[in-house]
mmCIF file of C-alpha atoms in Angstrom:
data_model
loop_
_atom_site.group_PDB
_atom_site.id
_atom_site.type_symbol
_atom_site.label_atom_id
_atom_site.label_comp_id
_atom_site.label_asym_id
_atom_site.label_seq_id
_atom_site.Cartn_x
_atom_site.Cartn_y
_atom_site.Cartn_z
ATOM 1 C CA UNK A 1 4.301 21.875 1.243
ATOM 2 C CA UNK A 2 3.293 18.306 2.056
ATOM 3 C CA UNK A 3 1.778 19.372 5.372
ATOM 4 C CA UNK A 4 -0.170 22.165 3.671
ATOM 5 C CA UNK A 5 -1.527 19.747 1.053
ATOM 6 C CA UNK A 6 -2.531 17.220 3.700
ATOM 7 C CA UNK A 7 -4.482 19.981 5.508
ATOM 8 C CA UNK A 8 -6.281 20.862 2.262
ATOM 9 C CA UNK A 9 -7.309 17.232 1.811
ATOM 10 C CA UNK A 10 -8.477 16.989 5.408
ATOM 11 C CA UNK A 11 -10.668 20.046 4.937
ATOM 12 C CA UNK A 12 -12.110 18.602 1.739
ATOM 13 C CA UNK A 13 -12.876 15.305 3.449
ATOM 14 C CA UNK A 14 -14.718 17.151 6.219
ATOM 15 C CA UNK A 15 -16.693 19.259 3.763
ATOM 16 C CA UNK A 16 -15.122 22.643 4.519
ATOM 17 C CA UNK A 17 -16.894 25.589 6.156
ATOM 18 C CA UNK A 18 -20.585 26.352 5.964
ATOM 19 C CA UNK A 19 -19.840 29.274 3.628
ATOM 20 C CA UNK A 20 -17.903 27.057 1.240
ATOM 21 C CA UNK A 21 -20.720 24.500 1.232
ATOM 22 C CA UNK A 22 -23.222 27.151 0.091
ATOM 23 C CA UNK A 23 -21.030 28.352 -2.778
ATOM 24 C CA UNK A 24 -20.213 26.420 -5.935
ATOM 25 C CA UNK A 25 -17.755 23.683 -4.983
ATOM 26 C CA UNK A 26 -14.147 24.358 -5.848
ATOM 27 C CA UNK A 27 -12.667 22.449 -8.749
ATOM 28 C CA UNK A 28 -10.083 19.758 -8.067
ATOM 29 C CA UNK A 29 -7.371 19.004 -10.604
ATOM 30 C CA UNK A 30 -5.885 15.548 -10.082
ATOM 31 C CA UNK A 31 -2.412 15.125 -11.574
ATOM 32 C CA UNK A 32 -1.289 11.467 -11.505
ATOM 33 C CA UNK A 33 1.512 9.851 -13.493
ATOM 34 C CA UNK A 34 -1.106 8.124 -15.661
ATOM 35 C CA UNK A 35 -4.846 7.586 -16.018
ATOM 36 C CA UNK A 36 -6.595 4.267 -16.643
ATOM 37 C CA UNK A 37 -10.016 5.480 -17.741
ATOM 38 C CA UNK A 38 -11.833 2.131 -17.543
ATOM 39 C CA UNK A 39 -12.830 2.246 -21.200
ATOM 40 C CA UNK A 40 -9.964 1.470 -23.599
ATOM 41 C CA UNK A 41 -7.805 -0.742 -21.377
ATOM 42 C CA UNK A 42 -4.808 1.581 -21.700
ATOM 43 C CA UNK A 43 -2.715 3.497 -19.187
ATOM 44 C CA UNK A 44 -2.439 7.112 -20.419
ATOM 45 C CA UNK A 45 0.733 8.820 -19.208
ATOM 46 C CA UNK A 46 0.406 12.538 -18.505
ATOM 47 C CA UNK A 47 -3.386 12.625 -18.401
ATOM 48 C CA UNK A 48 -5.165 14.607 -15.720
ATOM 49 C CA UNK A 49 -8.702 14.657 -14.312
ATOM 50 C CA UNK A 50 -10.783 17.695 -13.405
ATOM 51 C CA UNK A 51 -13.544 17.291 -10.814
ATOM 52 C CA UNK A 52 -16.164 19.758 -9.619
ATOM 53 C CA UNK A 53 -18.696 18.794 -6.995
ATOM 54 C CA UNK A 54 -19.529 15.101 -7.301
ATOM 55 C CA UNK A 55 -18.830 14.874 -11.058
ATOM 56 C CA UNK A 56 -15.931 14.446 -13.431
ATOM 57 C CA UNK A 57 -15.685 17.523 -15.647
ATOM 58 C CA UNK A 58 -12.818 16.634 -17.966
ATOM 59 C CA UNK A 59 -10.055 14.087 -18.539
ATOM 60 C CA UNK A 60 -7.017 14.248 -20.800
ATOM 61 C CA UNK A 61 -3.517 15.693 -21.178
ATOM 62 C CA UNK A 62 -2.589 19.231 -20.110
ATOM 63 C CA UNK A 63 -5.998 20.255 -18.805
ATOM 64 C CA UNK A 64 -6.313 23.985 -18.111
ATOM 65 C CA UNK A 65 -6.883 24.567 -14.408
ATOM 66 C CA UNK A 66 -9.778 26.867 -13.473
ATOM 67 C CA UNK A 67 -8.789 29.821 -11.296
ATOM 68 C CA UNK A 68 -10.393 28.242 -8.222
ATOM 69 C CA UNK A 69 -8.917 24.786 -8.773
ATOM 70 C CA UNK A 70 -7.018 22.989 -6.037
ATOM 71 C CA UNK A 71 -4.315 20.782 -7.495
ATOM 72 C CA UNK A 72 -3.901 17.269 -6.107
ATOM 73 C CA UNK A 73 -0.520 15.835 -7.103
ATOM 74 C CA UNK A 74 -0.416 12.050 -7.357
ATOM 75 C CA UNK A 75 3.184 11.573 -8.426
ATOM 76 C CA UNK A 76 4.035 8.032 -9.478
ATOM 77 C CA UNK A 77 0.418 6.888 -9.238
ATOM 78 C CA UNK A 78 -2.122 5.565 -11.712
ATOM 79 C CA UNK A 79 -5.575 7.100 -11.329
ATOM 80 C CA UNK A 80 -8.459 4.787 -12.200
ATOM 81 C CA UNK A 81 -12.222 4.574 -11.668
ATOM 82 C CA UNK A 82 -13.336 3.482 -8.223
ATOM 83 C CA UNK A 83 -13.435 -0.306 -8.308
ATOM 84 C CA UNK A 84 -16.736 -2.172 -8.037
ATOM 85 C CA UNK A 85 -16.995 -5.342 -5.968
ATOM 86 C CA UNK A 86 -19.390 -7.689 -7.764
ATOM 87 C CA UNK A 87 -20.028 -10.380 -5.148
ATOM 88 C CA UNK A 88 -19.792 -9.697 -1.425
ATOM 89 C CA UNK A 89 -21.519 -10.437 1.865
ATOM 90 C CA UNK A 90 -20.914 -7.552 4.261
ATOM 91 C CA UNK A 91 -22.723 -9.425 7.038
ATOM 92 C CA UNK A 92 -20.270 -12.328 6.947
ATOM 93 C CA UNK A 93 -16.673 -12.452 8.142
ATOM 94 C CA UNK A 94 -13.955 -15.043 7.363
ATOM 95 C CA UNK A 95 -14.909 -18.622 8.107
ATOM 96 C CA UNK A 96 -11.579 -19.320 9.796
ATOM 97 C CA UNK A 97 -12.688 -16.813 12.453
ATOM 98 C CA UNK A 98 -16.228 -18.126 12.930
ATOM 99 C CA UNK A 99 -18.015 -20.825 10.935
ATOM 100 C CA UNK A 100 -20.922 -19.853 8.690
ATOM 101 C CA UNK A 101 -23.332 -21.839 10.884
ATOM 102 C CA UNK A 102 -22.213 -20.063 14.044
ATOM 103 C CA UNK A 103 -22.463 -16.652 12.398
ATOM 104 C CA UNK A 104 -26.045 -17.348 11.302
ATOM 105 C CA UNK A 105 -27.175 -19.082 14.502
ATOM 106 C CA UNK A 106 -25.287 -17.441 17.338
ATOM 107 C CA UNK A 107 -24.073 -13.964 16.447
ATOM 108 C CA UNK A 108 -26.584 -11.252 17.488
ATOM 109 C CA UNK A 109 -27.915 -9.051 14.711
ATOM 110 C CA UNK A 110 -26.507 -5.950 16.419
ATOM 111 C CA UNK A 111 -23.039 -7.509 16.444
ATOM 112 C CA UNK A 112 -23.299 -8.529 12.799
ATOM 113 C CA UNK A 113 -24.466 -5.040 11.836
ATOM 114 C CA UNK A 114 -21.657 -3.329 13.762
ATOM 115 C CA UNK A 115 -19.149 -5.595 12.063
ATOM 116 C CA UNK A 116 -20.743 -4.897 8.662
ATOM 117 C CA UNK A 117 -20.270 -1.158 9.253
ATOM 118 C CA UNK A 118 -16.561 -1.685 9.906
ATOM 119 C CA UNK A 119 -16.284 -3.991 6.901
ATOM 120 C CA UNK A 120 -17.974 -1.465 4.625
ATOM 121 C CA UNK A 121 -15.416 1.144 5.659
ATOM 122 C CA UNK A 122 -12.519 -1.269 5.039
ATOM 123 C CA UNK A 123 -13.912 -1.989 1.565
ATOM 124 C CA UNK A 124 -14.125 1.692 0.664
ATOM 125 C CA UNK A 125 -10.625 2.414 1.939
ATOM 126 C CA UNK A 126 -9.314 -0.454 -0.197
ATOM 127 C CA UNK A 127 -10.474 1.433 -3.300
ATOM 128 C CA UNK A 128 -13.838 -0.268 -3.880
ATOM 129 C CA UNK A 129 -16.301 2.602 -4.084
ATOM 130 C CA UNK A 130 -19.284 0.422 -5.072
ATOM 131 C CA UNK A 131 -20.373 -3.065 -4.044
ATOM 132 C CA UNK A 132 -23.077 -5.605 -4.860
ATOM 133 C CA UNK A 133 -24.045 -7.430 -1.671
ATOM 134 C CA UNK A 134 -25.626 -10.777 -2.553
ATOM 135 C CA UNK A 135 -27.401 -11.759 0.631
ATOM 136 C CA UNK A 136 -27.274 -11.068 4.348
ATOM 137 C CA UNK A 137 -27.047 -14.781 5.227
ATOM 138 C CA UNK A 138 -29.516 -14.745 8.091
ATOM 139 C CA UNK A 139 -29.296 -11.031 8.899
ATOM 140 C CA UNK A 140 -32.696 -10.276 7.357
ATOM 141 C CA UNK A 141 -33.022 -6.883 5.719
ATOM 142 C CA UNK A 142 -30.151 -5.258 7.627
ATOM 143 C CA UNK A 143 -28.344 -4.543 4.343
ATOM 144 C CA UNK A 144 -31.120 -2.105 3.408
ATOM 145 C CA UNK A 145 -30.463 -0.151 6.592
ATOM 146 C CA UNK A 146 -26.711 -0.208 6.063
ATOM 147 C CA UNK A 147 -27.170 1.117 2.542
ATOM 148 C CA UNK A 148 -29.331 3.962 3.884
ATOM 149 C CA UNK A 149 -26.758 4.791 6.582
ATOM 150 C CA UNK A 150 -24.019 5.031 3.946
ATOM 151 C CA UNK A 151 -26.180 7.105 1.583
ATOM 152 C CA UNK A 152 -27.032 9.512 4.411
ATOM 153 C CA UNK A 153 -23.379 9.922 5.397
ATOM 154 C CA UNK A 154 -23.855 8.373 8.832
ATOM 155 C CA UNK A 155 -21.131 5.781 8.203
ATOM 156 C CA UNK A 156 -18.435 5.346 5.551
ATOM 157 C CA UNK A 157 -18.821 2.730 2.882
ATOM 158 C CA UNK A 158 -19.176 2.009 -0.814
ATOM 159 C CA UNK A 159 -22.315 2.612 -2.839
ATOM 160 C CA UNK A 160 -24.406 -0.490 -2.248
ATOM 161 C CA UNK A 161 -26.728 -2.609 -4.315
ATOM 162 C CA UNK A 162 -28.348 -5.153 -1.998
ATOM 163 C CA UNK A 163 -30.147 -8.476 -2.401
ATOM 164 C CA UNK A 164 -31.550 -8.758 1.153
ATOM 165 C CA UNK A 165 -32.347 -12.362 2.165
ATOM 166 C CA UNK A 166 -31.724 -14.348 -1.078
ATOM 167 C CA UNK A 167 -34.105 -17.178 -2.074
ATOM 168 C CA UNK A 168 -33.580 -20.941 -1.768
ATOM 169 C CA UNK A 169 -35.654 -24.085 -2.288
ATOM 170 C CA UNK A 170 -37.397 -25.333 0.838
ATOM 171 C CA UNK A 171 -35.022 -27.587 2.790
ATOM 172 C CA UNK A 172 -32.021 -26.973 0.545
ATOM 173 C CA UNK A 173 -29.950 -24.479 2.527
ATOM 174 C CA UNK A 174 -28.811 -24.209 6.127
ATOM 175 C CA UNK A 175 -28.001 -24.341 8.956
ATOM 176 C CA UNK A 176 -28.802 -28.056 9.251
ATOM 177 C CA UNK A 177 -28.246 -30.892 11.695
ATOM 178 C CA UNK A 178 -31.125 -30.296 14.128
ATOM 179 C CA UNK A 179 -34.106 -32.355 15.249
ATOM 180 C CA UNK A 180 -36.493 -32.656 12.270
ATOM 181 C CA UNK A 181 -39.443 -30.308 12.693
ATOM 182 C CA UNK A 182 -37.560 -27.862 14.922
ATOM 183 C CA UNK A 183 -37.666 -24.383 13.368
ATOM 184 C CA UNK A 184 -34.085 -23.211 12.871
ATOM 185 C CA UNK A 185 -33.045 -19.747 11.593
ATOM 186 C CA UNK A 186 -32.054 -19.997 7.941
ATOM 187 C CA UNK A 187 -29.473 -18.169 5.866
ATOM 188 C CA UNK A 188 -32.006 -17.309 3.145
ATOM 189 C CA UNK A 189 -35.759 -17.223 2.457
ATOM 190 C CA UNK A 190 -37.183 -20.679 1.679
ATOM 191 C CA UNK A 191 -39.793 -21.264 -1.028
ATOM 192 C CA UNK A 192 -41.543 -24.137 -2.763
ATOM 193 C CA UNK A 193 -43.351 -23.668 -6.069
ATOM 194 C CA UNK A 194 -43.754 -20.767 -8.525
ATOM 195 C CA UNK A 195 -46.399 -18.996 -6.443
ATOM 196 C CA UNK A 196 -44.233 -18.901 -3.319
ATOM 197 C CA UNK A 197 -41.114 -17.793 -5.183
ATOM 198 C CA UNK A 198 -42.971 -14.928 -6.873
ATOM 199 C CA UNK A 199 -44.281 -13.833 -3.469
ATOM 200 C CA UNK A 200 -40.740 -13.946 -2.039
ATOM 201 C CA UNK A 201 -39.357 -11.895 -4.935
ATOM 202 C CA UNK A 202 -42.023 -9.239 -4.469
ATOM 203 C CA UNK A 203 -41.618 -9.262 -0.691
ATOM 204 C CA UNK A 204 -37.870 -8.705 -0.957
ATOM 205 C CA UNK A 205 -38.235 -5.946 -3.549
ATOM 206 C CA UNK A 206 -40.797 -4.197 -1.351
ATOM 207 C CA UNK A 207 -38.324 -4.369 1.533
ATOM 208 C CA UNK A 208 -35.571 -2.728 -0.522
ATOM 209 C CA UNK A 209 -33.835 -5.359 -2.681
ATOM 210 C CA UNK A 210 -31.975 -3.947 -5.711
ATOM 211 C CA UNK A 211 -31.114 -7.465 -6.926
ATOM 212 C CA UNK A 212 -32.846 -10.801 -6.537
ATOM 213 C CA UNK A 213 -30.504 -13.650 -5.590
ATOM 214 C CA UNK A 214 -31.575 -17.237 -6.284
ATOM 215 C CA UNK A 215 -29.894 -20.549 -5.505
ATOM 216 C CA UNK A 216 -30.269 -22.804 -8.541
ATOM 217 C CA UNK A 217 -28.536 -25.657 -6.738
ATOM 218 C CA UNK A 218 -27.109 -26.569 -3.372
ATOM 219 C CA UNK A 219 -26.325 -29.498 -1.052
ATOM 220 C CA UNK A 220 -29.425 -31.143 0.376
ATOM 221 C CA UNK A 221 -27.377 -32.549 3.254
ATOM 222 C CA UNK A 222 -23.883 -31.783 4.583
ATOM 223 C CA UNK A 223 -21.205 -33.685 2.691
ATOM 224 C CA UNK A 224 -23.337 -34.308 -0.386
ATOM 225 C CA UNK A 225 -22.550 -32.917 -3.824
ATOM 226 C CA UNK A 226 -24.589 -29.962 -5.056
ATOM 227 C CA UNK A 227 -27.749 -30.804 -6.968
ATOM 228 C CA UNK A 228 -30.352 -28.646 -8.721
ATOM 229 C CA UNK A 229 -32.892 -27.348 -6.223
ATOM 230 C CA UNK A 230 -35.138 -24.780 -7.902
ATOM 231 C CA UNK A 231 -37.069 -26.053 -10.894
ATOM 232 C CA UNK A 232 -36.956 -24.283 -14.239
ATOM 233 C CA UNK A 233 -40.575 -23.195 -13.747
ATOM 234 C CA UNK A 234 -39.740 -21.682 -10.353
ATOM 235 C CA UNK A 235 -36.756 -19.805 -11.759
ATOM 236 C CA UNK A 236 -38.682 -18.520 -14.755
ATOM 237 C CA UNK A 237 -41.421 -17.235 -12.460
ATOM 238 C CA UNK A 238 -38.884 -15.497 -10.210
ATOM 239 C CA UNK A 239 -37.042 -13.890 -13.111
ATOM 240 C CA UNK A 240 -40.278 -12.656 -14.692
ATOM 241 C CA UNK A 241 -41.428 -11.098 -11.395
ATOM 242 C CA UNK A 242 -38.034 -9.469 -10.790
ATOM 243 C CA UNK A 243 -37.674 -8.140 -14.319
ATOM 244 C CA UNK A 244 -41.238 -6.799 -14.255
ATOM 245 C CA UNK A 245 -40.140 -4.751 -11.245
ATOM 246 C CA UNK A 246 -36.945 -3.593 -12.950
ATOM 247 C CA UNK A 247 -34.677 -5.741 -10.778
ATOM 248 C CA UNK A 248 -31.924 -7.961 -12.200
ATOM 249 C CA UNK A 249 -31.368 -11.526 -11.021
ATOM 250 C CA UNK A 250 -28.160 -13.164 -9.791
ATOM 251 C CA UNK A 251 -28.044 -16.935 -9.457
ATOM 252 C CA UNK A 252 -25.779 -19.146 -7.385
ATOM 253 C CA UNK A 253 -25.111 -22.135 -9.640
ATOM 254 C CA UNK A 254 -22.360 -24.706 -9.213
ATOM 255 C CA UNK A 255 -23.739 -27.532 -11.390
ATOM 256 C CA UNK A 256 -24.144 -27.714 -15.145
ATOM 257 C CA UNK A 257 -27.879 -28.383 -14.810
ATOM 258 C CA UNK A 258 -28.366 -25.500 -12.377
ATOM 259 C CA UNK A 259 -26.536 -23.211 -14.796
ATOM 260 C CA UNK A 260 -28.574 -24.518 -17.749
ATOM 261 C CA UNK A 261 -31.831 -23.729 -15.964
ATOM 262 C CA UNK A 262 -30.578 -20.272 -14.965
ATOM 263 C CA UNK A 263 -29.590 -19.482 -18.557
ATOM 264 C CA UNK A 264 -32.938 -20.676 -19.927
ATOM 265 C CA UNK A 265 -34.762 -18.652 -17.275
ATOM 266 C CA UNK A 266 -33.014 -15.491 -18.513
ATOM 267 C CA UNK A 267 -31.016 -14.463 -15.442
ATOM 268 C CA UNK A 268 -28.514 -11.602 -15.495
ATOM 269 C CA UNK A 269 -25.458 -13.047 -13.751
ATOM 270 C CA UNK A 270 -24.341 -16.493 -12.639
ATOM 271 C CA UNK A 271 -22.206 -16.822 -9.530
ATOM 272 C CA UNK A 272 -19.416 -19.442 -9.220
ATOM 273 C CA UNK A 273 -20.195 -21.646 -12.246
ATOM 274 C CA UNK A 274 -17.833 -24.403 -11.125
ATOM 275 C CA UNK A 275 -19.630 -27.099 -13.107
ATOM 276 C CA UNK A 276 -19.848 -25.166 -16.349
ATOM 277 C CA UNK A 277 -19.044 -26.936 -19.612
ATOM 278 C CA UNK A 278 -17.977 -25.532 -22.979
ATOM 279 C CA UNK A 279 -21.603 -25.764 -24.179
ATOM 280 C CA UNK A 280 -22.946 -24.087 -21.033
ATOM 281 C CA UNK A 281 -20.498 -21.196 -21.328
ATOM 282 C CA UNK A 282 -21.258 -20.815 -25.030
ATOM 283 C CA UNK A 283 -24.931 -20.405 -24.097
ATOM 284 C CA UNK A 284 -24.012 -17.805 -21.465
ATOM 285 C CA UNK A 285 -21.906 -15.885 -23.972
ATOM 286 C CA UNK A 286 -24.727 -15.938 -26.548
ATOM 287 C CA UNK A 287 -27.098 -14.357 -24.013
ATOM 288 C CA UNK A 288 -24.415 -12.040 -22.585
ATOM 289 C CA UNK A 289 -24.931 -13.440 -19.080
ATOM 290 C CA UNK A 290 -21.961 -12.464 -16.907
ATOM 291 C CA UNK A 291 -20.067 -14.938 -14.745
ATOM 292 C CA UNK A 292 -18.675 -14.105 -11.307
ATOM 293 C CA UNK A 293 -16.104 -16.919 -10.952
ATOM 294 C CA UNK A 294 -15.281 -16.194 -7.255
ATOM 295 C CA UNK A 295 -11.808 -17.726 -7.482
ATOM 296 C CA UNK A 296 -10.886 -16.180 -4.143
ATOM 297 C CA UNK A 297 -13.615 -18.112 -2.312
ATOM 298 C CA UNK A 298 -12.319 -21.561 -3.251
ATOM 299 C CA UNK A 299 -8.769 -20.335 -2.655
ATOM 300 C CA UNK A 300 -9.640 -19.087 0.832
ATOM 301 C CA UNK A 301 -11.655 -22.117 1.972
ATOM 302 C CA UNK A 302 -8.912 -24.446 0.725
ATOM 303 C CA UNK A 303 -6.353 -22.523 2.753
ATOM 304 C CA UNK A 304 -8.571 -22.752 5.829
ATOM 305 C CA UNK A 305 -8.406 -26.529 5.390
ATOM 306 C CA UNK A 306 -4.609 -26.497 5.398
ATOM 307 C CA UNK A 307 -3.510 -25.794 1.810
ATOM 308 C CA UNK A 308 -0.355 -23.643 1.761
ATOM 309 C CA UNK A 309 -0.724 -22.404 -1.810
ATOM 310 C CA UNK A 310 1.692 -24.898 -3.344
ATOM 311 C CA UNK A 311 0.902 -26.815 -6.517
ATOM 312 C CA UNK A 312 -0.823 -29.078 -7.224
ATOM 313 C CA UNK A 313 -3.749 -27.128 -5.838
ATOM 314 C CA UNK A 314 -6.721 -28.858 -4.179
ATOM 315 C CA UNK A 315 -9.459 -30.196 -6.445
ATOM 316 C CA UNK A 316 -11.860 -27.348 -5.644
ATOM 317 C CA UNK A 317 -9.298 -24.729 -6.684
ATOM 318 C CA UNK A 318 -8.407 -26.587 -9.877
ATOM 319 C CA UNK A 319 -12.071 -26.983 -10.820
ATOM 320 C CA UNK A 320 -12.687 -23.267 -10.259
ATOM 321 C CA UNK A 321 -9.697 -22.287 -12.386
ATOM 322 C CA UNK A 322 -10.668 -24.685 -15.185
ATOM 323 C CA UNK A 323 -14.266 -23.472 -15.356
ATOM 324 C CA UNK A 324 -13.085 -19.862 -15.410
ATOM 325 C CA UNK A 325 -10.716 -20.583 -18.291
ATOM 326 C CA UNK A 326 -13.510 -22.298 -20.217
ATOM 327 C CA UNK A 327 -15.672 -19.215 -19.676
ATOM 328 C CA UNK A 328 -12.884 -16.922 -20.891
ATOM 329 C CA UNK A 329 -12.368 -19.058 -23.995
ATOM 330 C CA UNK A 330 -16.095 -18.953 -24.758
ATOM 331 C CA UNK A 331 -16.179 -15.148 -24.491
ATOM 332 C CA UNK A 332 -18.397 -15.009 -21.401
ATOM 333 C CA UNK A 333 -18.483 -11.526 -19.835
ATOM 334 C CA UNK A 334 -16.590 -11.677 -16.541
ATOM 335 C CA UNK A 335 -17.945 -10.041 -13.408
ATOM 336 C CA UNK A 336 -15.199 -9.266 -10.887
ATOM 337 C CA UNK A 337 -16.501 -10.594 -7.589
ATOM 338 C CA UNK A 338 -14.716 -12.685 -5.019
ATOM 339 C CA UNK A 339 -17.453 -13.758 -2.564
ATOM 340 C CA UNK A 340 -15.897 -11.446 -0.003
ATOM 341 C CA UNK A 341 -16.977 -12.358 3.491
ATOM 342 C CA UNK A 342 -15.661 -15.868 2.983
ATOM 343 C CA UNK A 343 -12.360 -13.982 3.280
ATOM 344 C CA UNK A 344 -11.613 -10.557 4.739
ATOM 345 C CA UNK A 345 -13.355 -7.411 3.576
ATOM 346 C CA UNK A 346 -10.784 -4.885 2.407
ATOM 347 C CA UNK A 347 -8.869 -7.701 0.697
ATOM 348 C CA UNK A 348 -11.227 -7.541 -2.293
ATOM 349 C CA UNK A 349 -8.280 -7.203 -4.679
ATOM 350 C CA UNK A 350 -7.432 -10.839 -3.934
ATOM 351 C CA UNK A 351 -9.932 -11.909 -6.615
ATOM 352 C CA UNK A 352 -8.364 -9.610 -9.192
ATOM 353 C CA UNK A 353 -4.898 -11.043 -8.597
ATOM 354 C CA UNK A 354 -6.257 -14.584 -8.964
ATOM 355 C CA UNK A 355 -8.101 -13.716 -12.181
ATOM 356 C CA UNK A 356 -4.831 -12.488 -13.670
ATOM 357 C CA UNK A 357 -2.945 -15.536 -12.410
ATOM 358 C CA UNK A 358 -5.550 -17.759 -14.076
ATOM 359 C CA UNK A 359 -5.146 -16.274 -17.543
ATOM 360 C CA UNK A 360 -6.944 -12.920 -17.712
ATOM 361 C CA UNK A 361 -4.872 -9.934 -18.888
ATOM 362 C CA UNK A 362 -4.341 -7.395 -16.074
ATOM 363 C CA UNK A 363 -5.957 -4.655 -18.163
ATOM 364 C CA UNK A 364 -9.009 -6.853 -18.711
ATOM 365 C CA UNK A 365 -9.202 -7.561 -14.986
ATOM 366 C CA UNK A 366 -9.232 -3.808 -14.358
ATOM 367 C CA UNK A 367 -11.946 -3.331 -16.981
ATOM 368 C CA UNK A 368 -14.016 -6.083 -15.350
ATOM 369 C CA UNK A 369 -13.730 -4.360 -11.957
ATOM 370 C CA UNK A 370 -14.722 -0.949 -13.340
ATOM 371 C CA UNK A 371 -16.770 -0.450 -16.514
ATOM 372 C CA UNK A 372 -17.616 -4.153 -16.760
ATOM 373 C CA UNK A 373 -19.186 -4.385 -13.325
ATOM 374 C CA UNK A 374 -20.898 -1.037 -13.903
ATOM 375 C CA UNK A 375 -22.471 -2.510 -17.042
ATOM 376 C CA UNK A 376 -23.648 -5.788 -15.462
ATOM 377 C CA UNK A 377 -25.099 -3.885 -12.503
ATOM 378 C CA UNK A 378 -26.976 -1.378 -14.668
ATOM 379 C CA UNK A 379 -24.891 1.607 -13.550
ATOM 380 C CA UNK A 380 -22.780 2.373 -16.620
ATOM 381 C CA UNK A 381 -24.391 5.791 -17.053
ATOM 382 C CA UNK A 382 -22.925 7.009 -13.765
ATOM 383 C CA UNK A 383 -20.076 4.711 -12.662
ATOM 384 C CA UNK A 384 -17.169 2.613 -13.837
ATOM 385 C CA UNK A 385 -15.202 5.002 -16.048
ATOM 386 C CA UNK A 386 -13.320 8.294 -15.944
ATOM 387 C CA UNK A 387 -15.492 10.260 -18.292
ATOM 388 C CA UNK A 388 -17.060 13.715 -18.273
ATOM 389 C CA UNK A 389 -20.414 13.714 -16.486
ATOM 390 C CA UNK A 390 -19.904 10.517 -14.484
ATOM 391 C CA UNK A 391 -19.653 10.439 -10.711
ATOM 392 C CA UNK A 392 -16.197 11.280 -9.388
ATOM 393 C CA UNK A 393 -15.443 7.902 -7.825
ATOM 394 C CA UNK A 394 -11.673 7.672 -8.274
ATOM 395 C CA UNK A 395 -8.787 5.624 -6.913
ATOM 396 C CA UNK A 396 -5.032 6.135 -7.199
ATOM 397 C CA UNK A 397 -2.618 3.229 -6.814
ATOM 398 C CA UNK A 398 1.157 3.300 -6.783
ATOM 399 C CA UNK A 399 2.646 2.019 -10.027
ATOM 400 C CA UNK A 400 0.912 0.724 -13.151
ATOM 401 C CA UNK A 401 -1.683 -2.034 -12.549
ATOM 402 C CA UNK A 402 -1.989 -2.711 -16.296
ATOM 403 C CA UNK A 403 1.553 -4.131 -16.101
ATOM 404 C CA UNK A 404 1.486 -5.527 -12.561
ATOM 405 C CA UNK A 405 -1.959 -6.282 -11.145
ATOM 406 C CA UNK A 406 -0.474 -6.431 -7.634
ATOM 407 C CA UNK A 407 -0.295 -2.623 -7.760
ATOM 408 C CA UNK A 408 -3.989 -2.457 -6.893
ATOM 409 C CA UNK A 409 -3.068 -3.381 -3.323
ATOM 410 C CA UNK A 410 -1.128 -0.095 -3.015
ATOM 411 C CA UNK A 411 -4.105 2.267 -2.728
ATOM 412 C CA UNK A 412 -2.928 5.796 -1.936
ATOM 413 C CA UNK A 413 -5.988 7.901 -2.680
ATOM 414 C CA UNK A 414 -9.747 7.289 -2.749
ATOM 415 C CA UNK A 415 -12.436 9.758 -3.806
ATOM 416 C CA UNK A 416 -16.150 8.976 -3.677
ATOM 417 C CA UNK A 417 -18.588 11.419 -5.224
ATOM 418 C CA UNK A 418 -15.943 14.153 -5.345
ATOM 419 C CA UNK A 419 -15.081 13.845 -1.649
ATOM 420 C CA UNK A 420 -11.658 12.667 -0.599
ATOM 421 C CA UNK A 421 -11.899 9.539 1.548
ATOM 422 C CA UNK A 422 -8.274 8.431 1.637
ATOM 423 C CA UNK A 423 -5.801 11.312 1.200
ATOM 424 C CA UNK A 424 -2.297 11.003 -0.141
ATOM 425 C CA UNK A 425 0.450 11.751 2.339
ATOM 426 C CA UNK A 426 2.997 12.599 -0.333
#
């Protein structure tokens, strides 16, 4: 029986015969131990999900199976919406393998693209069916091509929203450390003044950007603390140009002043937020600006420097945890995004485990990674929940992640748009 079921899944993953493709797609009835629908924060024992084509048809207990339905048993598993990664860089790989500078300066674009293809597949197979990529870090507009390759079925990967090159103040990014005046490839597009930043926003949108990524602050020189870089006028101009074009804006901000300017400029999400204060987070909550705390990034870089995970944690980790807790207390919407690329793609769940360890309820972490991220990314009408009419992006994990968030590492089944990507072997 198990072998027969595995063959059925393999046929579904390959698309079946030409005759089957022309006919109405067969219904699939998924029968897990429980369903987390991404809406009410509960695990519903005995619920089932009916899928036809790329859409969810029905969800609930004791669903009647259509005559043509193929039953997919997921015994012992919790079925949940495909998870959404909120902050990733598919064109980066872990810094303990190759430094950021060396990736930007020395790795050929073809190599970086080939690696990004593999990393997109690893992300999908880890249960993340959608991803917001917040900058290629020197790889130009290659994310636009990768998105097209995934959409056309040429390679496997999550649904992408891309930010292309990202935008920084002139002289405030990297790589650095070269003879002054020598033109060095940069990890983002440099601008100076409202006119230049508006031109960069429009240029990136024309090239395929779904999001605009700004750096509100950064280190002017290696070893210095972060300082505000873009002026409020520059940020307001960028946000107005992006919003006029229907594109949301994400802002890297690690200082209180950088965050204050981003909030006043009317951005959509703030990334990191390490320097946030109670007043800053209250302002974010009032405007419903989501925070991506990226706990996994500070955790990973601290480990690369020799931290073994024991307490007391390094200052960077403690600061990240404290700012996140302040944001939670203030009621700031939380975007689940780990800055993947700093650490390994496919290990996206690392951020979710750290969010729970830092005070967020496991069910709320799951909501942030599903319907929450769908909302902040403007995709709630098609993604992020198990609901009739939405895309059939579904993931099954062993156990109950609402009780033990670690269960999200045990991905046993992945479906994207009604097609089985990772089949169960049970």
